[in-house]
C-alpha positions as MATLAB code, in Angstrom:
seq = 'XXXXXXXXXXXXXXXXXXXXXXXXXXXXXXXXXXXXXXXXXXXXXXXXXXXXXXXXXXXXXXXXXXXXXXXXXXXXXXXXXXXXXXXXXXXXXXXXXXXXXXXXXXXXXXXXXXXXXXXXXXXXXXXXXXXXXXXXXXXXXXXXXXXXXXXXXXXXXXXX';
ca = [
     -74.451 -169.244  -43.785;
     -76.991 -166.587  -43.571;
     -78.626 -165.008  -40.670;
     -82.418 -165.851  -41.352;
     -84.478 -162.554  -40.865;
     -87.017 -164.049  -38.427;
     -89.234 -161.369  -37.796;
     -91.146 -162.626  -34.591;
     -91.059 -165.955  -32.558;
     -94.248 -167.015  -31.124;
     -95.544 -170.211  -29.062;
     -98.817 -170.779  -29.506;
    -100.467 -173.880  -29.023;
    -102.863 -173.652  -31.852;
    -100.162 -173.061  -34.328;
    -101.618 -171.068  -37.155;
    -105.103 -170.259  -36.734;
    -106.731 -166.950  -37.954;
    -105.393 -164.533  -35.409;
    -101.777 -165.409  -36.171;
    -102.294 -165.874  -39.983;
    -104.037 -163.180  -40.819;
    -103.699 -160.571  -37.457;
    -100.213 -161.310  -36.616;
     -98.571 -161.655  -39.777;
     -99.837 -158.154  -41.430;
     -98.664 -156.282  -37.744;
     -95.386 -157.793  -38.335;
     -94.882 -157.246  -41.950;
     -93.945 -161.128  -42.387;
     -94.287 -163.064  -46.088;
     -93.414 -166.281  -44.734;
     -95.045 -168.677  -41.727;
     -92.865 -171.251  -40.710;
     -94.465 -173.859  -38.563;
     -91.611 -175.688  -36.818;
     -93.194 -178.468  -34.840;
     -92.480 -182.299  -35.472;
     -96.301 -183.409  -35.559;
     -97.218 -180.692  -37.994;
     -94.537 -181.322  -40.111;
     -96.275 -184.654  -40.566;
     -99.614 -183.744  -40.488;
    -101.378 -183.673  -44.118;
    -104.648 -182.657  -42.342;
    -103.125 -180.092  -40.050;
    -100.726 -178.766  -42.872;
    -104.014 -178.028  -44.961;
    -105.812 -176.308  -42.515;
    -103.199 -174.061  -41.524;
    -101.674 -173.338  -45.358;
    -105.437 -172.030  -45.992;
    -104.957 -169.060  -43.618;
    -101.485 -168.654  -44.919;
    -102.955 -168.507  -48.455;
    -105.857 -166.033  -47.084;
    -103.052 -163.592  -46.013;
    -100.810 -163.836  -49.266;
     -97.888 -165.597  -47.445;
     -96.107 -168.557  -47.808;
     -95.930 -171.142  -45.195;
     -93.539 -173.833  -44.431;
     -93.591 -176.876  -42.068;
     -90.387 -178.430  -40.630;
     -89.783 -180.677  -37.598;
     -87.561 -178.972  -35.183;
     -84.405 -180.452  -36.385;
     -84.925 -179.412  -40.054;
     -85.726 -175.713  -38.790;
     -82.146 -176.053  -36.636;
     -80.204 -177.875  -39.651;
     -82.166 -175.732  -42.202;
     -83.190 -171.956  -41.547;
     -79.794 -170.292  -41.639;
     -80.097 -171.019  -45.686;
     -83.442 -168.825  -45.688;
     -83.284 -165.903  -48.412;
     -82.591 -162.495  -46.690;
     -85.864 -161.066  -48.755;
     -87.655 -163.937  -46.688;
     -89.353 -162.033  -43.833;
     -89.863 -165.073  -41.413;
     -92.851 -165.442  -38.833;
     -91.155 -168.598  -37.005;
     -94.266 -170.589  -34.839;
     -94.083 -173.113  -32.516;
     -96.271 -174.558  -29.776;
     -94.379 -175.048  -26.807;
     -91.510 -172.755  -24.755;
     -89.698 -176.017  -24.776;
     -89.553 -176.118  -28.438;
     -87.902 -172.358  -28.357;
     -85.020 -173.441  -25.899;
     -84.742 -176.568  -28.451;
     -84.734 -174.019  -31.401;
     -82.608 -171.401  -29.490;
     -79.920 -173.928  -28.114;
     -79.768 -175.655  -31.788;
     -77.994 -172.005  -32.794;
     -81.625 -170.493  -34.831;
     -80.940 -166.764  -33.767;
     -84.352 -166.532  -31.932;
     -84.324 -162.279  -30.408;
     -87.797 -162.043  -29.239;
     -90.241 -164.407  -28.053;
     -93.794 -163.787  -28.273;
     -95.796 -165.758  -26.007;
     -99.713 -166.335  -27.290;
    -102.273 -169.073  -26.337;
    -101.250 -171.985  -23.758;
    -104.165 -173.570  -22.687;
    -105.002 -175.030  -19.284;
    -104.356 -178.987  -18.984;
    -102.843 -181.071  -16.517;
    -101.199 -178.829  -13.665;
    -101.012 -175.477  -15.118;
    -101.721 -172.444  -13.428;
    -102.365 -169.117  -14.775;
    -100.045 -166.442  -15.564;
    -102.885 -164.595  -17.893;
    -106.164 -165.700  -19.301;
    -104.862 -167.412  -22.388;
    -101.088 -168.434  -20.750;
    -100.875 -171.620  -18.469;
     -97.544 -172.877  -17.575;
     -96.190 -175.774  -15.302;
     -92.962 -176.231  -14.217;
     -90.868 -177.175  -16.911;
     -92.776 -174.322  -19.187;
     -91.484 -171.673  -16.425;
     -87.888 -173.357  -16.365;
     -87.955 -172.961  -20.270;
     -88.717 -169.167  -20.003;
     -86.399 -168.825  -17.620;
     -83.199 -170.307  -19.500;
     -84.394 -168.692  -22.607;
     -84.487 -164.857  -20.655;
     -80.426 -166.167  -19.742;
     -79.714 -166.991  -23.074;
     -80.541 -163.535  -23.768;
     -83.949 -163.517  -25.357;
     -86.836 -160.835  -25.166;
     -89.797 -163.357  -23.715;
     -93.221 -161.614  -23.282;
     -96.735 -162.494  -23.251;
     -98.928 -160.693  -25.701;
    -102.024 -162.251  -27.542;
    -102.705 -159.861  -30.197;
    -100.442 -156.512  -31.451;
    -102.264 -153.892  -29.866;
    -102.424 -155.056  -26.728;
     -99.576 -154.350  -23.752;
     -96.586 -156.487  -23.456;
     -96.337 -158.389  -20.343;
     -92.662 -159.221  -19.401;
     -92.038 -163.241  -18.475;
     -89.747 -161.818  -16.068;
     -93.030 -159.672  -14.106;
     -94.835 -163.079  -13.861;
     -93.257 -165.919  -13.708;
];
């Protein structure tokens, strides 16, 4: 079993859109996107959408359900720079307590619905988003909130 070289971690509720394919991606030197979310990993429509960014920044791209990436990743070439993207915090204690060696989370775009409240102008979180940070910071992980690479990091720890 390998240790997959997972470059960056980030939830973002949009998955891959342009600012993660192409912005992202190039900062962090990755060569594969690996969308690990259960209704992407069955979604034809949202595969193609999101593999046409991929393909506009030269990178592979991959989608697995959750379990897959768990059962799956440790297998991943070490030549395989990963760019591992999910949409929820939930879905990184899921990856994180399934043993995928996740270092540093980067927290992007969670939009306002329901009963979120603002920790920045692009990161909403409820309860069970906050208690997902939280257990991830114990399990020893590197959560912050940046939305693009030049920009400050903001420690989950400062805000939540």
């Amino acid at each position: 079993m390998n240790t997959p070289n997972i470059v960056l971690t980030r939830v973002d509720n949009r998955l891959v859109h342009g600012q993660v394919g192409v912005v992202w991606t190039s900062s962090i030197g990755a060569n594969l996107l690996l969308v690990a979310n259960d209704d992407a990993a069955k979604s034809e429509l949202q595969q193609e959408l999101m593999a046409a960014t991929a393909e506009t920044s030269g990178v592979g791209i991959r989608f697995w359900s959750l379990e897959k990436t768990i059962s799956t990743i440790s297998k991943a070439s070490p030549r395989q720079k990963i760019f591992l993207i999910i949409k929820t915090p939930q879905d990184a204690l899921t990856l994180a307590k399934g043993g995928v060696p996740i270092k540093k989370l980067n927290v992007g775009n969670m939009h306002h619905s329901g009963n979120k409240v603002s920790l920045t102008k692009k990161v909403y979180v409820d309860q069970a988003d906050i208690a997902a940070f939280k257990e991830l910071v114990k399990l020893g992980v590197d959560v912050y909130i940046q939305d693009v690479p030049d920009e400050k990091k903001i420690l989950i720890e400062d805000v939540i």
